[in-house]
């Protein structure tokens, strides 16, 4: 046996010995480490979920305060000019807040109309601020409600499977957009059904007219031939109109985002699975050294996916070249000290 064989034999024995010792250490610590990891993971998952709920609650409180302030201020102003608003009237306060909601959501039935210069100017200011501030506030409120229901939706869809809280959270995060779309669709149909039934029972409309009024309201068409004309109906409309209009907007927003996400996923799959050509290698070779490194390959694929472009890469490469004082192609402590 020559010296090379002896050296290889010793290395193999040493490797086997290290392997056996590593296995023994793993076996001896297996139970303890497993229980320790379970104990650690459970609070961490709980803390993550608790933190998400706490942040959402704080955000929702701010949204609620802003919305209440906005509607309260509008109600007060329109109540002061209530005699300058003509149309079907019920109760002064109810009509004022109802007019605020109909204006803010741009439904504009026409059952209450400003009839003076002051009232008209006030309505103009309120509708523009309502479209910006109100839309932002209500979209945040809708996001909060939908996110609160996501976990329940995942649990319902995985009812027959035993899954942990961490798996539920992971499933919710991975398919967040899909579950938001589903939950918004469910809420939208629920609002349509509730609105139709309410108009049929309380406002005494025919079923077809009630459904027609619901559709023209949540799409903000607001033809005005059918609307809420009773005190109870307008109290209901204050909440229902805001919920219905923003829910429909969020539904189409999530639909568009979901379509975009699926097209992006399709592009990524095509980029990752397609065969490479010589021209691909030439284009991926950023430093033109006839060799494509892992970093260059990653950058090339990210550019193909549309995640980055050459304008993003070039300044970074220029910065790297400036830092690479010795032109070695990699950064060291010496380069940092010199720079």
Short mmCIF file of C-alpha atoms in Angstrom, two decimals:
data_model
loop_
_atom_site.label_atom_id
_atom_site.label_comp_id
_atom_site.label_asym_id
_atom_site.label_seq_id
_atom_site.Cartn_x
_atom_site.Cartn_y
_atom_site.Cartn_z
CA UNK A 1 0.00 0.00 0.00
CA UNK A 2 1.55 3.32 -1.04
CA UNK A 3 1.45 6.57 0.91
CA UNK A 4 -1.55 7.89 -1.07
CA UNK A 5 -3.68 4.86 -0.20
CA UNK A 6 -2.68 5.10 3.47
CA UNK A 7 -3.62 8.78 3.58
CA UNK A 8 -6.99 8.11 1.92
CA UNK A 9 -7.70 5.23 4.35
CA UNK A 10 -6.92 7.43 7.35
CA UNK A 11 -9.14 10.20 6.03
CA UNK A 12 -12.02 7.78 5.53
CA UNK A 13 -11.65 6.39 9.07
CA UNK A 14 -11.50 9.89 10.47
CA UNK A 15 -14.60 10.88 8.51
CA UNK A 16 -16.51 7.76 9.70
CA UNK A 17 -15.53 8.49 13.28
CA UNK A 18 -16.74 12.08 13.05
CA UNK A 19 -19.95 10.89 11.44
CA UNK A 20 -20.61 8.35 14.22
CA UNK A 21 -19.97 10.95 16.91
CA UNK A 22 -22.27 13.41 15.17
CA UNK A 23 -25.05 10.79 14.98
CA UNK A 24 -24.64 9.94 18.67
CA UNK A 25 -24.85 13.61 19.62
CA UNK A 26 -27.97 14.00 17.51
CA UNK A 27 -29.63 10.96 19.11
CA UNK A 28 -28.78 12.08 22.63
CA UNK A 29 -30.18 15.58 22.00
CA UNK A 30 -33.02 14.54 19.74
CA UNK A 31 -35.82 14.48 22.25
CA UNK A 32 -34.67 17.59 24.08
CA UNK A 33 -34.10 19.63 20.96
CA UNK A 34 -37.43 18.58 19.50
CA UNK A 35 -39.39 19.55 22.59
CA UNK A 36 -37.37 22.75 22.86
CA UNK A 37 -38.15 23.68 19.25
CA UNK A 38 -41.84 22.94 19.75
CA UNK A 39 -41.90 25.11 22.86
CA UNK A 40 -40.12 27.91 21.04
CA UNK A 41 -42.17 27.70 17.85
CA UNK A 42 -45.52 27.78 19.52
CA UNK A 43 -45.04 31.13 21.24
CA UNK A 44 -43.35 32.55 18.14
CA UNK A 45 -46.30 31.60 15.93
CA UNK A 46 -48.67 32.91 18.54
CA UNK A 47 -46.71 36.15 18.82
CA UNK A 48 -46.69 36.62 15.03
CA UNK A 49 -50.45 36.10 14.82
CA UNK A 50 -51.04 38.27 17.87
CA UNK A 51 -48.84 41.03 16.46
CA UNK A 52 -50.66 40.99 13.11
CA UNK A 53 -54.04 41.22 14.84
CA UNK A 54 -52.81 44.01 17.14
CA UNK A 55 -51.44 46.08 14.23
CA UNK A 56 -54.66 45.55 12.26
CA UNK A 57 -56.75 46.62 15.25
CA UNK A 58 -54.71 49.80 15.72
CA UNK A 59 -55.00 50.60 12.01
CA UNK A 60 -58.73 49.95 12.05
CA UNK A 61 -59.19 52.24 15.06
CA UNK A 62 -57.45 55.07 13.18
CA UNK A 63 -59.63 54.40 10.14
CA UNK A 64 -62.77 54.40 12.27
CA UNK A 65 -61.82 57.67 13.99
CA UNK A 66 -61.05 59.38 10.63
CA UNK A 67 -64.28 58.13 9.07
CA UNK A 68 -66.35 59.17 12.10
CA UNK A 69 -64.73 62.62 12.07
CA UNK A 70 -65.28 63.06 8.35
CA UNK A 71 -68.91 61.93 8.41
CA UNK A 72 -69.58 63.85 11.63
CA UNK A 73 -68.23 67.08 10.18
CA UNK A 74 -70.17 66.62 6.96
CA UNK A 75 -73.37 65.77 8.80
CA UNK A 76 -73.06 68.89 10.95
CA UNK A 77 -72.48 71.14 7.93
CA UNK A 78 -75.33 69.71 5.86
CA UNK A 79 -77.63 69.80 8.90
CA UNK A 80 -77.01 73.54 9.18
CA UNK A 81 -78.05 74.01 5.52
CA UNK A 82 -80.84 71.39 5.57
CA UNK A 83 -83.41 74.02 4.55
CA UNK A 84 -81.33 74.66 1.41
CA UNK A 85 -81.59 71.01 0.33
CA UNK A 86 -84.75 69.93 -1.49
CA UNK A 87 -86.19 66.46 -2.10
CA UNK A 88 -87.73 63.59 -0.18
CA UNK A 89 -87.03 64.35 3.50
CA UNK A 90 -87.52 62.20 6.58
CA UNK A 91 -85.46 63.22 9.63
CA UNK A 92 -83.01 66.16 9.70
CA UNK A 93 -80.03 64.30 11.17
CA UNK A 94 -80.68 61.07 9.27
CA UNK A 95 -81.09 62.95 5.99
CA UNK A 96 -77.85 64.86 6.60
CA UNK A 97 -75.70 61.79 7.20
CA UNK A 98 -77.49 59.95 4.36
CA UNK A 99 -76.71 62.85 2.03
CA UNK A 100 -73.06 62.73 3.18
CA UNK A 101 -72.75 59.03 2.33
CA UNK A 102 -74.55 59.33 -1.02
CA UNK A 103 -72.27 62.24 -1.93
CA UNK A 104 -69.04 60.70 -0.65
CA UNK A 105 -69.59 57.42 -2.51
CA UNK A 106 -70.70 59.32 -5.67
CA UNK A 107 -73.98 57.36 -5.78
CA UNK A 108 -75.98 60.59 -6.13
CA UNK A 109 -79.56 59.35 -6.27
CA UNK A 110 -80.97 62.83 -6.72
CA UNK A 111 -83.62 62.31 -4.03
CA UNK A 112 -81.89 65.08 -2.01
CA UNK A 113 -80.46 68.00 -3.99
CA UNK A 114 -78.61 71.20 -2.91
CA UNK A 115 -80.72 74.21 -3.82
CA UNK A 116 -78.53 77.19 -2.90
CA UNK A 117 -75.03 78.48 -3.70
CA UNK A 118 -73.72 77.65 -0.21
CA UNK A 119 -75.16 74.11 -0.24
CA UNK A 120 -73.85 73.47 -3.76
CA UNK A 121 -70.32 74.68 -2.93
CA UNK A 122 -70.35 72.62 0.25
CA UNK A 123 -71.39 69.54 -1.75
CA UNK A 124 -68.59 70.16 -4.28
CA UNK A 125 -65.95 70.34 -1.56
CA UNK A 126 -67.36 67.30 0.22
CA UNK A 127 -67.52 65.08 -2.88
CA UNK A 128 -63.88 65.75 -3.86
CA UNK A 129 -62.55 65.19 -0.35
CA UNK A 130 -64.82 62.17 -0.06
CA UNK A 131 -63.47 60.53 -3.20
CA UNK A 132 -59.89 60.81 -1.94
CA UNK A 133 -60.07 60.53 1.82
CA UNK A 134 -63.22 58.41 1.95
CA UNK A 135 -61.96 55.91 -0.62
CA UNK A 136 -58.67 55.50 1.20
CA UNK A 137 -60.34 55.12 4.59
CA UNK A 138 -62.95 52.64 3.43
CA UNK A 139 -60.44 50.53 1.49
CA UNK A 140 -58.33 50.16 4.64
CA UNK A 141 -61.44 49.19 6.58
CA UNK A 142 -62.33 46.62 3.91
CA UNK A 143 -58.80 45.19 4.01
CA UNK A 144 -59.06 44.83 7.78
CA UNK A 145 -62.39 43.01 7.59
CA UNK A 146 -61.18 40.69 4.83
CA UNK A 147 -57.92 39.88 6.61
CA UNK A 148 -59.85 39.06 9.78
CA UNK A 149 -61.87 36.50 7.82
CA UNK A 150 -58.93 34.94 5.96
CA UNK A 151 -57.96 32.63 8.82
CA UNK A 152 -61.56 31.44 9.20
CA UNK A 153 -61.71 30.77 5.46
CA UNK A 154 -58.52 28.68 5.53
CA UNK A 155 -59.83 26.72 8.51
CA UNK A 156 -63.12 26.08 6.73
CA UNK A 157 -61.38 24.93 3.53
CA UNK A 158 -59.06 22.63 5.52
CA UNK A 159 -61.73 21.45 7.96
CA UNK A 160 -61.09 17.72 7.43
CA UNK A 161 -57.34 18.07 7.83
CA UNK A 162 -55.58 18.55 11.13
CA UNK A 163 -53.33 21.55 10.62
CA UNK A 164 -51.55 23.70 13.19
CA UNK A 165 -51.89 27.44 13.68
CA UNK A 166 -48.52 28.02 12.02
CA UNK A 167 -49.63 26.06 8.93
CA UNK A 168 -52.84 28.08 8.78
CA UNK A 169 -50.86 31.33 8.91
CA UNK A 170 -48.44 30.07 6.27
CA UNK A 171 -51.29 29.01 3.98
CA UNK A 172 -52.94 32.39 4.46
CA UNK A 173 -49.74 34.28 3.60
CA UNK A 174 -48.90 32.17 0.55
CA UNK A 175 -52.39 32.55 -0.96
CA UNK A 176 -53.23 35.93 0.55
CA UNK A 177 -54.53 37.50 -2.66
CA UNK A 178 -56.67 34.50 -3.59
CA UNK A 179 -58.33 34.36 -0.18
CA UNK A 180 -58.92 38.12 -0.22
CA UNK A 181 -60.63 37.75 -3.59
CA UNK A 182 -62.81 34.87 -2.35
CA UNK A 183 -63.75 36.63 0.89
CA UNK A 184 -64.58 39.88 -0.91
CA UNK A 185 -66.76 37.96 -3.36
CA UNK A 186 -68.64 36.28 -0.50
CA UNK A 187 -69.14 39.62 1.29
CA UNK A 188 -70.30 41.26 -1.94
CA UNK A 189 -72.96 38.63 -2.62
CA UNK A 190 -74.07 38.80 1.02
CA UNK A 191 -74.47 42.59 0.76
CA UNK A 192 -76.44 42.23 -2.49
CA UNK A 193 -78.82 39.69 -0.93
CA UNK A 194 -79.27 41.70 2.28
CA UNK A 195 -79.84 44.95 0.36
CA UNK A 196 -82.38 43.36 -1.97
CA UNK A 197 -84.33 41.78 0.89
CA UNK A 198 -84.29 45.03 2.90
CA UNK A 199 -85.61 47.10 -0.01
CA UNK A 200 -88.30 44.50 -0.63
CA UNK A 201 -89.47 44.26 2.99
CA UNK A 202 -88.89 47.78 4.39
CA UNK A 203 -89.13 50.03 1.32
CA UNK A 204 -91.93 47.90 -0.21
CA UNK A 205 -90.26 47.59 -3.61
CA UNK A 206 -90.88 44.76 -6.03
CA UNK A 207 -88.08 42.17 -6.08
CA UNK A 208 -86.92 43.26 -9.55
CA UNK A 209 -86.93 46.94 -8.56
CA UNK A 210 -85.09 46.15 -5.33
CA UNK A 211 -82.37 44.19 -7.13
CA UNK A 212 -82.18 46.95 -9.75
CA UNK A 213 -81.74 49.57 -7.02
CA UNK A 214 -79.02 47.48 -5.33
CA UNK A 215 -77.06 47.09 -8.57
CA UNK A 216 -77.36 50.77 -9.51
CA UNK A 217 -76.24 51.72 -6.00
CA UNK A 218 -73.16 49.54 -5.48
CA UNK A 219 -71.92 50.40 -8.98
CA UNK A 220 -72.48 54.11 -8.06
CA UNK A 221 -74.74 54.65 -11.09
CA UNK A 222 -77.50 55.98 -8.83
CA UNK A 223 -80.19 56.60 -11.45
CA UNK A 224 -82.49 57.94 -8.73
CA UNK A 225 -85.75 56.39 -9.87
CA UNK A 226 -85.46 53.91 -6.99
CA UNK A 227 -83.85 54.85 -3.67
CA UNK A 228 -84.26 54.77 0.12
CA UNK A 229 -87.18 56.99 1.10
CA UNK A 230 -87.95 56.00 4.73
CA UNK A 231 -86.11 56.92 7.93
CA UNK A 232 -85.28 53.27 8.67
CA UNK A 233 -84.19 52.76 5.07
CA UNK A 234 -81.80 55.70 5.17
CA UNK A 235 -80.29 54.61 8.48
CA UNK A 236 -79.65 51.21 6.89
CA UNK A 237 -78.37 52.86 3.70
CA UNK A 238 -75.68 54.81 5.59
CA UNK A 239 -73.85 51.57 6.44
CA UNK A 240 -74.92 49.48 3.46
CA UNK A 241 -73.98 51.96 0.72
CA UNK A 242 -70.47 52.47 2.11
CA UNK A 243 -69.98 48.72 2.53
CA UNK A 244 -71.40 47.78 -0.86
CA UNK A 245 -69.59 50.35 -3.01
CA UNK A 246 -66.15 49.77 -1.48
CA UNK A 247 -66.63 45.99 -1.47
CA UNK A 248 -67.35 46.00 -5.20
CA UNK A 249 -64.31 48.21 -5.83
CA UNK A 250 -62.08 45.91 -3.75
CA UNK A 251 -63.50 42.85 -5.55
CA UNK A 252 -62.46 44.14 -8.97
CA UNK A 253 -59.12 45.34 -7.57
CA UNK A 254 -58.31 41.87 -6.21
CA UNK A 255 -59.52 40.30 -9.47
CA UNK A 256 -57.11 42.46 -11.48
CA UNK A 257 -54.25 41.79 -9.05
CA UNK A 258 -54.95 38.05 -9.11
CA UNK A 259 -54.90 38.02 -12.91
CA UNK A 260 -51.61 39.96 -12.93
CA UNK A 261 -50.10 37.63 -10.33
CA UNK A 262 -51.03 34.53 -12.33
CA UNK A 263 -49.57 36.00 -15.51
CA UNK A 264 -46.40 36.81 -13.59
CA UNK A 265 -46.23 33.26 -12.20
CA UNK A 266 -46.70 31.88 -15.72
CA UNK A 267 -43.84 34.04 -16.99
CA UNK A 268 -41.60 32.95 -14.12
CA UNK A 269 -42.30 29.26 -14.81
CA UNK A 270 -41.52 29.75 -18.50
CA UNK A 271 -38.27 31.58 -17.71
CA UNK A 272 -37.11 28.91 -15.26
CA UNK A 273 -38.00 25.90 -17.40
CA UNK A 274 -37.05 26.97 -20.90
CA UNK A 275 -33.86 25.65 -22.51
CA UNK A 276 -30.81 27.90 -22.65
CA UNK A 277 -29.17 28.90 -25.92
CA UNK A 278 -25.72 30.21 -26.74
CA UNK A 279 -27.13 33.71 -27.15
CA UNK A 280 -28.54 33.45 -23.60
CA UNK A 281 -25.08 32.63 -22.25
CA UNK A 282 -23.55 35.55 -24.11
CA UNK A 283 -26.15 37.94 -22.77
CA UNK A 284 -25.81 36.59 -19.23
CA UNK A 285 -22.01 37.06 -19.29
CA UNK A 286 -21.94 40.55 -17.79
CA UNK A 287 -18.15 40.83 -17.45
CA UNK A 288 -17.50 39.18 -20.86
CA UNK A 289 -15.03 36.61 -19.49
CA UNK A 290 -16.63 33.74 -21.46
CA UNK A 291 -17.88 32.24 -18.18
CA UNK A 292 -21.31 32.72 -16.57
CA UNK A 293 -21.15 32.69 -12.78
CA UNK A 294 -24.06 31.89 -10.48
CA UNK A 295 -24.54 35.59 -9.71
CA UNK A 296 -24.62 36.49 -13.40
CA UNK A 297 -27.11 33.69 -14.09
CA UNK A 298 -29.40 34.89 -11.28
CA UNK A 299 -29.28 38.48 -12.57
CA UNK A 300 -30.05 37.33 -16.11
CA UNK A 301 -33.07 35.29 -14.98
CA UNK A 302 -34.37 38.15 -12.82
CA UNK A 303 -34.13 40.45 -15.83
CA UNK A 304 -36.08 37.93 -17.92
CA UNK A 305 -38.77 37.74 -15.25
CA UNK A 306 -39.11 41.51 -15.31
CA UNK A 307 -38.03 41.86 -11.69
CA UNK A 308 -35.08 44.09 -12.60
CA UNK A 309 -33.64 45.70 -15.73
CA UNK A 310 -30.22 46.75 -17.00
CA UNK A 311 -30.70 50.24 -15.58
CA UNK A 312 -30.94 48.67 -12.11
CA UNK A 313 -27.86 46.48 -12.59
CA UNK A 314 -25.42 48.94 -14.19
CA UNK A 315 -25.12 51.41 -11.26
CA UNK A 316 -24.58 48.52 -8.84
CA UNK A 317 -21.82 47.07 -11.03
CA UNK A 318 -20.19 50.51 -11.30
CA UNK A 319 -20.24 50.84 -7.51
CA UNK A 320 -18.70 47.39 -7.15
CA UNK A 321 -15.89 48.26 -9.57
CA UNK A 322 -15.11 51.41 -7.62
CA UNK A 323 -14.91 49.47 -4.36
CA UNK A 324 -12.81 46.70 -5.92
CA UNK A 325 -9.51 48.59 -5.61
CA UNK A 326 -7.22 45.69 -6.51
CA UNK A 327 -9.43 44.63 -9.45
CA UNK A 328 -9.62 41.07 -8.10
CA UNK A 329 -13.29 40.64 -8.88
CA UNK A 330 -14.28 40.31 -5.22
CA UNK A 331 -14.40 42.61 -2.20
CA UNK A 332 -12.10 42.07 0.76
CA UNK A 333 -11.31 43.90 3.99
CA UNK A 334 -8.34 45.50 2.25
CA UNK A 335 -10.65 47.06 -0.35
CA UNK A 336 -12.88 48.52 2.37
CA UNK A 337 -9.91 49.89 4.36
CA UNK A 338 -8.37 51.51 1.29
CA UNK A 339 -11.64 53.03 0.16
#
